[in-house]
Amino acid sequence: MRSSILFLAAALARFTQAVTPLTLKDNSAGFFANDEEFFLVGVGYQPGGPVELNQGVDPLSDLTGCQRDVYLLQQLGVNTIRTYAVNSTLNHDDCMSLFAAAGIYVVVDVNAPGWQYSVNRAEPWTSYSPLYMTNVFSVMEQFSPYPNVLGFFSGNELANDPKSINVTAPYMRAIQRDMRQYQQSRKLREVPIGYSTADVVDFRQDLGFYLSCTDTDQGQSDFYGINSYEWCGTTTFEKSGYENLTDLMSAVQMPIFFSEYGCNEVLPRTFGDADAIYSSQMNDVFSGGIVYEYNQEVNNFGLVDVDPKTGNAKILPDYVTLREVYSKVKLPTGNTARKISRPACSSVFPKIKSFTPTLAVPQVSGIASLIKNGVKVTPGKLVNVDLNLSGHKWTITDVSGNTIQNPTITAVSTWNQVPSEAEASGASQTSKNAAPSAKMDGGHGMFVFAIAGITTLSMMIGGLLVV
Ligand SMILES: *[C@@H]1O[C@H](CO)[C@@H](O)[C@H](O)[C@H]1NC(C)=O
Ligand SMILES: *[C@@H]1O[C@H](CO)[C@@H](O)[C@H](O)[C@H]1NC(C)=O
Ligand SMILES: *[C@@H]1O[C@H](CO)[C@@H](O)[C@H](O)[C@H]1NC(C)=O
Ligand SMILES: *[C@@H]1O[C@H](CO)[C@@H](O)[C@H](O)[C@H]1NC(C)=O
């Protein structure tokens, strides 16, 4: 009898696969894969840092780099990355397909460095224009077809102090309104649209109220991300400020997650914040979070140090610690999301103290025709990707300086099927050099399959197209 295992071993080398697109539910503060609530177990991913994207490359356009990083991210146990800037003139099909195959979702910021691609927080009216919105729409048009796009950030820390909140808030709603209109007019997949705020004590809750409320302007956020660095070193839920933050956010009527966290004031990091975020003290308010950040840059938050010349990667101690913490996280199963009810802006605005709330500024001339006619960009699509990394030019070394042999990306059919060490490594991998386990808890009905692994019914129905 022909061995189905051998057949799969050969066939799995190239394939396309779709993870389940995440959706929102009315009245629930969460993201859902079918009926299962999804928690972001994420890292920020912008290798090279915030440099201008006119050199023909961005984080999701370089297949060789993505192969290395998808391997490392999968071993780390993440199910989400956040990108800060992409260039829609580039092709992202290979990298996005690779991330999809590994069960990793992407939150995409629609802004980019450069005056015409981002908003001037002091004078937002000088930025909000058809030129600016053309780039925003281009990113949406290109990325919406990928099933593993979790959401779009309409902005990141546009308001960063009590002064900028008053002037920028109506532009946040305006940009989100235009994005929503574009999505509807172009019949794009309804990828959730949200905003990523700085953790400014004066307005973090008020801005949540402001962005969650509904009115005729259609400028509300679908979700709210908060960049918080309150938990530093060894601290507690109460002392860190997380208890206060959780209390404040529990009143905000939309899904919320940490769009950045991981204070590095005390090194090495121990990631007690990750433990807290997924614990029952916080997981009904927060849908998880995104640790800042994958790559080592001058600000010293890196989990991995990639040499831009050779492409070689060195695993840093924080990676090992975070993997250990992630491996012990126990997520709630089913739908435990908190119930929410979107308030009307007319009921919310009188209660906002930290700025003068007004609805979205009016759409400027020229944007309506972009919404009607669409922008010219190649829409993304999933392609067959090669999970066999044996031809790679880069090397990965662990914290002791040993080279990792035969790194292998494992296909998973849904987000919570993160491979355990043995399966992820493949039978041929020498365990001495294998990256340690990246498994999430088994409480999700986790199963894994791998090139040398077993086949199951779920594998066949998991959206896998063997090519
Ligand atoms: C994308 O790359 C092109 C070509 O280099 C450049 O003209 C454009 O400004 C870039 N877009 C962004 C958003 O950086
Ligand atoms: C939490 O909020 C209370 C009341 O505003 C305040 O007194 C306390 O200092 C806050 N705790 C932290 C750790 O910020
Ligand atoms: C805040 O913005 C509103 C609406 O644009 C304006 O009426 C008000 O004067 C501003 N307040 C401050 C303190 O700048
Ligand atoms: C991966 O590719 C190498 C050489 O290209 C080949 O020798 C090896 O058998 C492949 N592995 C699998 C699992 O297909």
Short mmCIF file of C-alpha atoms and ligand atoms in Angstrom, two decimals:
data_model
loop_
_atom_site.label_atom_id
_atom_site.label_comp_id
_atom_site.label_asym_id
_atom_site.label_seq_id
_atom_site.Cartn_x
_atom_site.Cartn_y
_atom_site.Cartn_z
CA MET A 1 0.00 0.00 0.00
CA ARG A 2 1.26 3.43 -0.84
CA SER A 3 2.23 5.40 2.21
CA SER A 4 0.13 8.49 2.53
CA ILE A 5 2.77 9.95 4.81
CA LEU A 6 5.44 9.77 2.14
CA PHE A 7 3.03 11.19 -0.39
CA LEU A 8 2.40 14.14 1.85
CA ALA A 9 6.08 14.62 2.52
CA ALA A 10 6.69 15.19 -1.15
CA ALA A 11 3.57 17.15 -1.79
CA LEU A 12 3.80 19.52 1.11
CA ALA A 13 6.92 21.19 -0.14
CA ARG A 14 4.90 23.63 -2.24
CA PHE A 15 1.38 24.60 -1.43
CA THR A 16 -1.04 27.39 -0.81
CA GLN A 17 -3.15 27.57 2.23
CA ALA A 18 -5.71 29.91 3.65
CA VAL A 19 -6.08 30.66 7.31
CA THR A 20 -9.61 31.60 8.32
CA PRO A 21 -10.16 35.34 7.95
CA LEU A 22 -10.97 36.86 11.32
CA THR A 23 -14.23 38.68 11.78
CA LEU A 24 -15.92 40.86 14.35
CA LYS A 25 -19.26 40.17 15.97
CA ASP A 26 -21.70 42.87 16.88
CA ASN A 27 -21.86 43.23 20.65
CA SER A 28 -18.67 41.27 21.35
CA ALA A 29 -15.30 42.79 22.18
CA GLY A 30 -13.22 40.30 20.24
CA PHE A 31 -11.95 38.89 16.96
CA PHE A 32 -13.29 35.56 15.82
CA ALA A 33 -12.25 32.65 13.66
CA ASN A 34 -15.67 31.17 13.08
CA ASP A 35 -16.99 31.07 16.63
CA GLU A 36 -13.68 30.76 18.39
CA GLU A 37 -12.35 33.93 19.96
CA PHE A 38 -8.93 34.91 18.68
CA PHE A 39 -6.20 36.36 20.90
CA LEU A 40 -3.29 38.16 19.33
CA VAL A 41 0.00 36.61 20.35
CA GLY A 42 2.10 39.00 18.39
CA VAL A 43 5.31 40.87 17.70
CA GLY A 44 5.98 44.09 15.83
CA TYR A 45 7.74 43.38 12.55
CA GLN A 46 9.52 46.14 10.68
CA PRO A 47 13.07 44.91 10.00
CA GLY A 48 15.22 47.88 9.05
CA GLY A 49 13.15 50.26 11.13
CA PRO A 50 11.07 53.15 9.88
CA VAL A 51 13.07 53.99 6.78
CA GLU A 52 11.54 55.35 3.59
CA LEU A 53 10.23 52.63 1.34
CA ASN A 54 11.53 53.78 -2.02
CA GLN A 55 14.43 51.34 -2.29
CA GLY A 56 12.39 48.55 -3.87
CA VAL A 57 11.99 46.60 -0.65
CA ASP A 58 9.76 46.55 2.45
CA PRO A 59 9.31 43.98 5.24
CA LEU A 60 6.84 41.87 3.27
CA SER A 61 8.50 41.97 -0.16
CA ASP A 62 11.70 40.03 0.51
CA LEU A 63 10.97 36.31 0.30
CA THR A 64 14.36 35.17 1.61
CA GLY A 65 14.04 37.37 4.68
CA CYS A 66 10.45 36.30 5.23
CA GLN A 67 11.43 32.62 5.09
CA ARG A 68 14.00 33.14 7.83
CA ASP A 69 11.64 35.27 9.92
CA VAL A 70 8.54 33.08 9.49
CA TYR A 71 10.61 30.19 10.78
CA LEU A 72 11.76 32.21 13.80
CA LEU A 73 8.34 33.71 14.46
CA GLN A 74 6.65 30.33 14.27
CA GLN A 75 9.17 28.86 16.68
CA LEU A 76 8.54 31.81 18.98
CA GLY A 77 4.86 30.87 19.08
CA VAL A 78 3.32 33.99 17.58
CA ASN A 79 0.11 34.11 15.57
CA THR A 80 0.26 37.81 14.58
CA ILE A 81 2.73 40.40 13.36
CA ARG A 82 2.26 44.12 13.04
CA THR A 83 3.88 46.03 10.18
CA TYR A 84 4.38 49.79 10.37
CA ALA A 85 4.81 50.63 6.70
CA VAL A 86 4.49 48.84 3.37
CA ASN A 87 4.82 49.96 -0.24
CA SER A 88 1.92 48.82 -2.42
CA THR A 89 3.98 49.16 -5.61
CA LEU A 90 5.85 46.02 -4.46
CA ASN A 91 4.63 42.43 -4.66
CA HIS A 92 3.75 40.91 -1.28
CA ASP A 93 2.24 37.62 -2.45
CA ASP A 94 5.15 35.35 -1.47
CA CYS A 95 5.63 36.70 2.04
CA MET A 96 1.93 37.01 2.80
CA SER A 97 1.36 33.44 1.58
CA LEU A 98 4.22 32.20 3.71
CA PHE A 99 2.83 33.93 6.79
CA ALA A 100 -0.62 32.54 5.99
CA ALA A 101 0.80 29.03 5.65
CA ALA A 102 2.43 29.37 9.07
CA GLY A 103 -0.86 30.52 10.62
CA ILE A 104 0.34 34.09 11.19
CA TYR A 105 -1.98 37.09 10.79
CA VAL A 106 -0.82 40.59 9.93
CA VAL A 107 -2.03 43.97 11.18
CA VAL A 108 -1.07 46.44 8.47
CA ASP A 109 -0.57 50.17 9.03
CA VAL A 110 -1.77 52.14 6.01
CA ASN A 111 0.73 54.94 6.63
CA ALA A 112 4.38 55.15 5.65
CA PRO A 113 7.31 57.52 6.19
CA GLY A 114 7.28 60.56 3.91
CA TRP A 115 5.14 63.71 4.06
CA GLN A 116 2.67 62.49 1.44
CA TYR A 117 2.13 59.12 3.17
CA SER A 118 1.61 60.20 6.77
CA VAL A 119 -0.27 62.82 8.76
CA ASN A 120 1.34 65.92 10.26
CA ARG A 121 -0.01 65.91 13.80
CA ALA A 122 0.48 69.64 14.27
CA GLU A 123 -1.35 70.59 11.06
CA PRO A 124 -3.32 67.54 9.92
CA TRP A 125 -5.27 69.60 7.35
CA THR A 126 -2.03 69.93 5.35
CA SER A 127 -1.82 66.12 5.06
CA TYR A 128 -5.42 65.00 4.62
CA SER A 129 -5.76 65.10 0.83
CA PRO A 130 -6.46 62.88 -2.21
CA LEU A 131 -2.70 62.29 -2.49
CA TYR A 132 -2.49 60.97 1.06
CA MET A 133 -5.68 58.91 0.71
CA THR A 134 -4.47 57.39 -2.59
CA ASN A 135 -1.69 55.63 -0.71
CA VAL A 136 -4.07 54.57 2.08
CA PHE A 137 -6.52 53.11 -0.45
CA SER A 138 -3.68 51.41 -2.35
CA VAL A 139 -2.61 49.53 0.75
CA MET A 140 -6.23 48.49 1.36
CA GLU A 141 -6.81 47.46 -2.24
CA GLN A 142 -3.68 45.34 -2.25
CA PHE A 143 -3.86 43.74 1.20
CA SER A 144 -7.60 43.12 1.67
CA PRO A 145 -7.62 39.95 -0.45
CA TYR A 146 -5.08 38.19 1.79
CA PRO A 147 -7.12 36.11 4.26
CA ASN A 148 -4.54 36.62 7.01
CA VAL A 149 -4.83 40.40 7.18
CA LEU A 150 -6.32 40.87 10.65
CA GLY A 151 -6.84 44.60 10.46
CA PHE A 152 -5.68 47.95 9.17
CA PHE A 153 -4.31 50.66 11.42
CA SER A 154 -5.61 54.00 10.15
CA GLY A 155 -2.98 55.71 12.28
CA ASN A 156 -0.40 55.23 14.99
CA GLU A 157 0.11 57.67 17.85
CA LEU A 158 -1.15 60.56 15.75
CA ALA A 159 -1.98 62.29 19.02
CA ASN A 160 0.91 61.93 21.42
CA ASP A 161 0.20 64.65 23.95
CA PRO A 162 -2.74 66.64 25.32
CA LYS A 163 -2.18 69.32 22.67
CA SER A 164 -2.24 67.13 19.58
CA ILE A 165 -5.34 65.15 20.57
CA ASN A 166 -7.70 68.06 20.10
CA VAL A 167 -6.51 68.89 16.63
CA THR A 168 -6.00 65.34 15.28
CA ALA A 169 -9.06 63.47 16.60
CA PRO A 170 -11.51 64.65 13.88
CA TYR A 171 -8.94 63.55 11.26
CA MET A 172 -8.75 60.07 12.76
CA ARG A 173 -12.48 59.72 12.23
CA ALA A 174 -12.24 61.26 8.75
CA ILE A 175 -9.58 58.81 7.57
CA GLN A 176 -11.52 55.86 9.00
CA ARG A 177 -14.72 57.09 7.34
CA ASP A 178 -12.98 57.31 3.96
CA MET A 179 -11.42 53.88 4.43
CA ARG A 180 -14.81 52.37 5.26
CA GLN A 181 -16.42 54.06 2.27
CA TYR A 182 -13.64 52.75 0.04
CA GLN A 183 -14.09 49.23 1.38
CA GLN A 184 -17.82 49.35 0.73
CA SER A 185 -17.62 51.03 -2.66
CA ARG A 186 -14.93 48.65 -3.94
CA LYS A 187 -16.55 45.59 -2.31
CA LEU A 188 -13.34 44.67 -0.55
CA ARG A 189 -13.29 42.14 2.25
CA GLU A 190 -14.39 43.92 5.42
CA VAL A 191 -11.01 43.94 7.10
CA PRO A 192 -11.44 45.60 10.51
CA ILE A 193 -10.22 49.21 10.67
CA GLY A 194 -8.76 50.57 13.89
CA TYR A 195 -6.43 53.06 15.47
CA SER A 196 -3.28 52.56 17.56
CA THR A 197 -2.98 55.05 20.41
CA ALA A 198 -0.13 56.13 22.61
CA ASP A 199 -0.78 55.34 26.27
CA VAL A 200 -1.30 58.98 27.27
CA VAL A 201 -2.99 58.99 30.67
CA ASP A 202 -4.86 62.24 29.95
CA PHE A 203 -6.83 60.94 27.01
CA ARG A 204 -6.42 57.18 26.48
CA GLN A 205 -9.92 56.41 27.76
CA ASP A 206 -11.58 59.50 26.28
CA LEU A 207 -10.12 58.71 22.87
CA GLY A 208 -11.47 55.18 23.19
CA PHE A 209 -14.92 56.61 23.88
CA TYR A 210 -14.55 59.07 21.01
CA LEU A 211 -13.46 56.44 18.47
CA SER A 212 -16.00 53.79 19.52
CA CYS A 213 -19.11 55.93 19.21
CA THR A 214 -21.30 55.87 16.14
CA ASP A 215 -22.81 58.71 14.19
CA THR A 216 -23.66 59.69 10.64
CA ASP A 217 -19.97 60.36 9.91
CA GLN A 218 -19.20 56.60 9.95
CA GLY A 219 -15.82 57.48 11.43
CA GLN A 220 -15.78 54.94 14.27
CA SER A 221 -12.95 52.47 14.82
CA ASP A 222 -13.70 48.78 14.62
CA PHE A 223 -11.03 48.16 17.26
CA TYR A 224 -8.59 50.03 19.50
CA GLY A 225 -4.88 49.31 19.90
CA ILE A 226 -2.93 50.75 22.80
CA ASN A 227 0.86 51.09 22.86
CA SER A 228 1.74 50.71 26.53
CA TYR A 229 5.09 50.51 28.26
CA GLU A 230 3.85 50.68 31.82
CA TRP A 231 5.01 47.26 32.94
CA CYS A 232 8.76 47.49 33.56
CA GLY A 233 10.87 44.83 35.24
CA THR A 234 9.45 42.86 38.14
CA THR A 235 6.11 44.37 39.07
CA THR A 236 2.48 43.41 39.53
CA PHE A 237 -0.89 43.89 37.90
CA GLU A 238 -1.68 46.61 40.44
CA LYS A 239 1.67 48.41 40.68
CA SER A 240 2.46 48.43 37.00
CA GLY A 241 -0.61 50.47 36.14
CA TYR A 242 -2.20 47.56 34.23
CA GLU A 243 -5.04 47.32 36.73
CA ASN A 244 -5.98 50.95 36.15
CA LEU A 245 -5.60 50.54 32.41
CA THR A 246 -7.82 47.45 32.42
CA ASP A 247 -10.48 49.26 34.45
CA LEU A 248 -10.47 52.22 32.08
CA MET A 249 -10.56 50.08 28.95
CA SER A 250 -13.34 47.84 30.25
CA ALA A 251 -15.67 50.82 29.72
CA VAL A 252 -14.62 51.25 26.08
CA GLN A 253 -17.12 49.57 23.79
CA MET A 254 -14.96 47.90 21.14
CA PRO A 255 -12.33 45.15 20.84
CA ILE A 256 -9.03 46.29 22.38
CA PHE A 257 -5.52 44.89 22.33
CA PHE A 258 -1.99 46.01 23.13
CA SER A 259 -0.67 47.19 19.78
CA GLU A 260 2.78 47.52 21.39
CA TYR A 261 4.08 46.45 24.77
CA GLY A 262 7.31 45.31 26.38
CA CYS A 263 9.10 48.00 28.40
CA ASN A 264 12.89 47.65 28.16
CA GLU A 265 13.90 49.96 30.98
CA VAL A 266 14.92 46.90 32.97
CA LEU A 267 16.97 44.37 31.03
CA PRO A 268 16.82 41.50 30.37
CA ARG A 269 13.08 41.55 29.93
CA THR A 270 11.09 38.90 31.79
CA PHE A 271 7.75 39.50 30.02
CA GLY A 272 5.60 39.28 33.12
CA ASP A 273 3.36 41.66 31.15
CA ALA A 274 2.62 38.88 28.68
CA ASP A 275 1.57 36.60 31.53
CA ALA A 276 -0.76 39.29 32.84
CA ILE A 277 -2.32 40.20 29.49
CA TYR A 278 -3.52 36.64 28.80
CA SER A 279 -4.59 36.01 32.40
CA SER A 280 -8.19 36.05 33.55
CA GLN A 281 -7.56 39.47 35.11
CA MET A 282 -7.20 40.99 31.65
CA ASN A 283 -8.30 38.63 28.90
CA ASP A 284 -11.93 39.64 28.95
CA VAL A 285 -10.92 43.24 28.19
CA PHE A 286 -7.86 42.74 25.98
CA SER A 287 -7.68 40.43 22.97
CA GLY A 288 -3.97 39.87 23.59
CA GLY A 289 -1.10 41.98 22.37
CA ILE A 290 1.93 42.64 20.23
CA VAL A 291 5.40 42.72 21.76
CA TYR A 292 7.68 45.43 20.47
CA GLU A 293 9.63 44.21 18.46
CA TYR A 294 11.08 41.45 16.31
CA ASN A 295 14.24 43.00 15.00
CA GLN A 296 17.03 44.60 16.97
CA GLU A 297 17.34 48.30 16.14
CA VAL A 298 19.13 51.18 17.88
CA ASN A 299 16.32 51.50 20.45
CA ASN A 300 17.22 48.04 21.75
CA PHE A 301 13.86 46.24 21.79
CA GLY A 302 14.94 43.38 19.51
CA LEU A 303 14.24 39.69 19.92
CA VAL A 304 16.39 38.77 16.93
CA ASP A 305 19.42 40.53 15.46
CA VAL A 306 19.50 40.33 11.68
CA ASP A 307 22.60 41.44 9.81
CA PRO A 308 21.22 43.41 6.85
CA LYS A 309 24.29 42.59 4.71
CA THR A 310 24.38 38.81 5.06
CA GLY A 311 20.81 38.16 6.16
CA ASN A 312 22.17 36.07 9.02
CA ALA A 313 20.09 36.12 12.19
CA LYS A 314 21.14 35.78 15.79
CA ILE A 315 18.57 34.85 18.41
CA LEU A 316 18.79 37.24 21.37
CA PRO A 317 18.09 36.32 25.02
CA ASP A 318 14.71 38.12 25.07
CA TYR A 319 13.50 35.81 22.29
CA VAL A 320 14.21 32.77 24.45
CA THR A 321 12.48 34.31 27.46
CA LEU A 322 9.43 35.37 25.49
CA ARG A 323 9.15 31.95 23.89
CA GLU A 324 9.17 30.41 27.34
CA VAL A 325 6.43 32.79 28.53
CA TYR A 326 4.33 32.29 25.39
CA SER A 327 4.64 28.52 25.69
CA LYS A 328 2.93 28.63 29.09
CA VAL A 329 0.10 30.96 28.15
CA LYS A 330 -3.34 29.44 28.57
CA LEU A 331 -6.00 31.13 26.52
CA PRO A 332 -9.71 30.92 27.17
CA THR A 333 -11.54 28.77 24.68
CA GLY A 334 -14.85 29.36 22.98
CA ASN A 335 -16.30 32.83 23.14
CA THR A 336 -15.56 34.59 26.41
CA ALA A 337 -15.45 38.06 24.88
CA ARG A 338 -17.01 40.82 26.91
CA LYS A 339 -20.37 42.08 25.67
CA ILE A 340 -20.38 45.58 24.29
CA SER A 341 -22.86 48.07 22.96
CA ARG A 342 -21.67 50.97 20.81
CA PRO A 343 -22.78 54.31 22.22
CA ALA A 344 -24.05 57.18 20.07
CA CYS A 345 -21.57 60.04 19.82
CA SER A 346 -24.23 62.45 21.04
CA SER A 347 -24.27 60.58 24.37
CA VAL A 348 -20.47 60.32 24.56
CA PHE A 349 -19.26 63.76 23.57
CA PRO A 350 -20.57 65.64 26.62
CA LYS A 351 -18.55 63.30 28.87
CA ILE A 352 -15.20 63.82 27.15
CA LYS A 353 -13.01 66.08 29.26
CA SER A 354 -9.52 65.91 27.70
CA PHE A 355 -10.33 67.48 24.34
CA THR A 356 -13.19 69.10 22.44
CA PRO A 357 -14.80 66.29 20.49
CA THR A 358 -16.26 66.93 17.06
CA LEU A 359 -17.25 64.47 14.37
CA ALA A 360 -15.01 63.76 11.36
CA VAL A 361 -13.89 66.75 9.33
CA PRO A 362 -15.68 66.86 5.95
CA GLN A 363 -14.26 64.82 3.12
CA VAL A 364 -12.03 66.97 0.94
CA SER A 365 -12.66 67.31 -2.76
CA GLY A 366 -11.13 64.60 -4.95
CA ILE A 367 -11.45 61.76 -2.44
CA ALA A 368 -14.99 60.83 -3.49
CA SER A 369 -13.85 60.03 -7.02
CA LEU A 370 -11.03 57.81 -5.70
CA ILE A 371 -13.63 55.96 -3.65
CA LYS A 372 -15.91 55.59 -6.65
CA ASN A 373 -13.32 54.66 -9.27
CA GLY A 374 -10.72 52.88 -7.17
CA VAL A 375 -6.96 53.30 -7.19
CA LYS A 376 -4.62 51.49 -9.53
CA VAL A 377 -2.71 48.79 -7.73
CA THR A 378 -2.21 45.07 -8.15
CA PRO A 379 -4.46 43.24 -5.67
CA GLY A 380 -2.67 40.67 -3.56
CA LYS A 381 -3.32 36.94 -3.90
CA LEU A 382 -2.13 33.79 -2.20
CA VAL A 383 0.44 31.87 -4.22
CA ASN A 384 2.16 28.53 -3.83
CA VAL A 385 5.06 28.88 -1.47
CA ASP A 386 8.00 26.64 -0.83
CA LEU A 387 8.28 25.62 2.79
CA ASN A 388 11.53 23.79 2.15
CA LEU A 389 14.19 26.22 3.33
CA SER A 390 17.13 23.98 2.44
CA GLY A 391 18.46 26.32 -0.25
CA HIS A 392 18.65 29.34 2.05
CA LYS A 393 21.76 31.51 2.05
CA TRP A 394 21.37 32.88 5.56
CA THR A 395 22.16 31.15 8.82
CA ILE A 396 20.45 31.39 12.19
CA THR A 397 22.44 31.08 15.38
CA ASP A 398 21.03 30.49 18.83
CA VAL A 399 22.07 32.41 21.97
CA SER A 400 25.06 30.11 22.46
CA GLY A 401 26.27 30.72 18.92
CA ASN A 402 25.29 27.30 17.53
CA THR A 403 23.91 27.24 14.02
CA ILE A 404 20.38 25.92 13.73
CA GLN A 405 20.30 23.00 11.31
CA ASN A 406 17.50 22.41 8.81
CA PRO A 407 15.07 25.11 9.86
CA THR A 408 11.62 24.13 8.65
CA ILE A 409 8.38 26.05 8.44
CA THR A 410 5.38 23.98 9.41
CA ALA A 411 2.05 24.40 7.69
CA VAL A 412 -0.78 24.94 10.13
CA SER A 413 -4.36 25.22 9.08
CA THR A 414 -5.60 27.54 11.78
CA TRP A 415 -4.06 30.09 14.07
CA ASN A 416 -4.05 28.06 17.24
CA GLN A 417 -2.19 25.15 15.75
CA VAL A 418 1.29 26.25 16.60
CA PRO A 419 3.69 23.35 16.23
CA SER A 420 5.43 21.76 19.14
CA GLU A 421 9.16 21.29 18.91
CA ALA A 422 9.35 17.76 17.61
CA GLU A 423 6.82 18.27 14.86
CA ALA A 424 8.02 21.70 13.87
CA SER A 425 11.58 20.57 13.56
CA GLY A 426 10.85 17.65 11.31
CA ALA A 427 12.25 14.21 11.87
CA SER A 428 15.61 15.06 10.37
CA GLN A 429 16.39 17.91 12.68
CA THR A 430 19.07 17.37 15.26
CA SER A 431 17.42 18.22 18.52
CA LYS A 432 20.65 19.69 19.90
CA ASN A 433 20.34 22.66 17.62
CA ALA A 434 16.61 22.80 17.33
CA ALA A 435 14.97 25.97 18.42
CA PRO A 436 13.09 25.05 21.57
CA SER A 437 9.39 24.52 21.71
CA ALA A 438 6.98 27.19 20.64
CA LYS A 439 3.77 25.44 21.41
CA MET A 440 0.77 27.20 22.78
CA ASP A 441 -1.26 25.40 25.36
CA GLY A 442 -3.13 22.28 24.42
CA GLY A 443 -6.44 23.69 25.54
CA HIS A 444 -7.48 24.68 22.06
CA GLY A 445 -7.80 21.19 20.75
CA MET A 446 -4.40 21.79 19.26
CA PHE A 447 -3.14 19.41 16.67
CA VAL A 448 -0.13 19.65 14.52
CA PHE A 449 1.06 18.14 11.34
CA ALA A 450 4.38 18.34 9.68
CA ILE A 451 6.30 17.00 6.75
CA ALA A 452 7.30 13.95 8.70
CA GLY A 453 4.16 14.03 10.77
CA ILE A 454 0.77 12.48 10.69
CA THR A 455 -2.23 13.36 8.64
CA THR A 456 -5.61 14.02 10.16
CA LEU A 457 -9.07 14.79 8.95
CA SER A 458 -8.74 18.40 10.07
CA MET A 459 -5.78 18.76 7.81
CA MET A 460 -7.90 17.89 4.83
CA ILE A 461 -10.66 20.28 5.71
CA GLY A 462 -8.43 23.04 6.98
CA GLY A 463 -8.26 24.87 3.68
CA LEU A 464 -5.14 23.10 2.53
CA LEU A 465 -4.65 22.81 -1.19
CA VAL A 466 -1.87 20.41 -1.90
CA VAL A 467 -0.26 21.33 -5.22
C1 LIG B 1 7.17 53.01 -3.17
O1 LIG B 1 8.27 52.91 -4.03
C2 LIG B 1 8.22 53.84 -5.12
C3 LIG B 1 9.36 53.52 -6.06
O2 LIG B 1 10.58 53.59 -5.40
C4 LIG B 1 8.30 55.24 -4.56
O3 LIG B 1 8.18 56.17 -5.60
C5 LIG B 1 7.18 55.45 -3.57
O4 LIG B 1 7.32 56.71 -2.95
C6 LIG B 1 7.17 54.37 -2.50
N1 LIG B 1 5.97 54.46 -1.67
C7 LIG B 1 6.00 54.59 -0.33
C8 LIG B 1 4.71 54.52 0.39
O5 LIG B 1 7.03 54.76 0.29
C1 LIG B 2 -4.42 53.96 39.70
O1 LIG B 2 -5.41 54.95 39.79
C2 LIG B 2 -5.55 55.50 41.08
C3 LIG B 2 -6.75 56.41 41.05
O2 LIG B 2 -6.65 57.34 40.04
C4 LIG B 2 -4.25 56.22 41.45
O3 LIG B 2 -4.34 56.77 42.74
C5 LIG B 2 -3.10 55.23 41.39
O4 LIG B 2 -1.88 55.89 41.61
C6 LIG B 2 -3.07 54.54 40.05
N1 LIG B 2 -2.07 53.47 40.08
C7 LIG B 2 -1.02 53.44 39.27
C8 LIG B 2 -0.06 52.32 39.49
O5 LIG B 2 -0.82 54.25 38.39
C1 LIG B 3 -10.35 72.02 20.16
O1 LIG B 3 -10.95 71.84 18.90
C2 LIG B 3 -12.21 72.42 18.78
C3 LIG B 3 -12.83 72.00 17.46
O2 LIG B 3 -11.93 72.13 16.43
C4 LIG B 3 -12.09 73.94 18.94
O3 LIG B 3 -13.36 74.54 18.87
C5 LIG B 3 -11.46 74.25 20.29
O4 LIG B 3 -11.22 75.62 20.41
C6 LIG B 3 -10.16 73.49 20.46
N1 LIG B 3 -9.68 73.64 21.79
C7 LIG B 3 -8.43 73.96 22.10
C8 LIG B 3 -8.08 74.06 23.54
O5 LIG B 3 -7.58 74.15 21.24
C1 LIG B 4 14.28 20.15 0.35
O1 LIG B 4 15.10 20.49 -0.74
C2 LIG B 4 16.31 19.74 -0.77
C3 LIG B 4 17.21 20.26 -1.89
O2 LIG B 4 16.62 21.23 -2.65
C4 LIG B 4 16.00 18.27 -0.93
O3 LIG B 4 17.20 17.54 -0.90
C5 LIG B 4 15.11 17.83 0.23
O4 LIG B 4 14.72 16.50 0.03
C6 LIG B 4 13.88 18.71 0.31
N1 LIG B 4 13.12 18.33 1.51
C7 LIG B 4 11.82 18.02 1.45
C8 LIG B 4 11.21 17.64 2.76
O5 LIG B 4 11.14 18.08 0.45
#
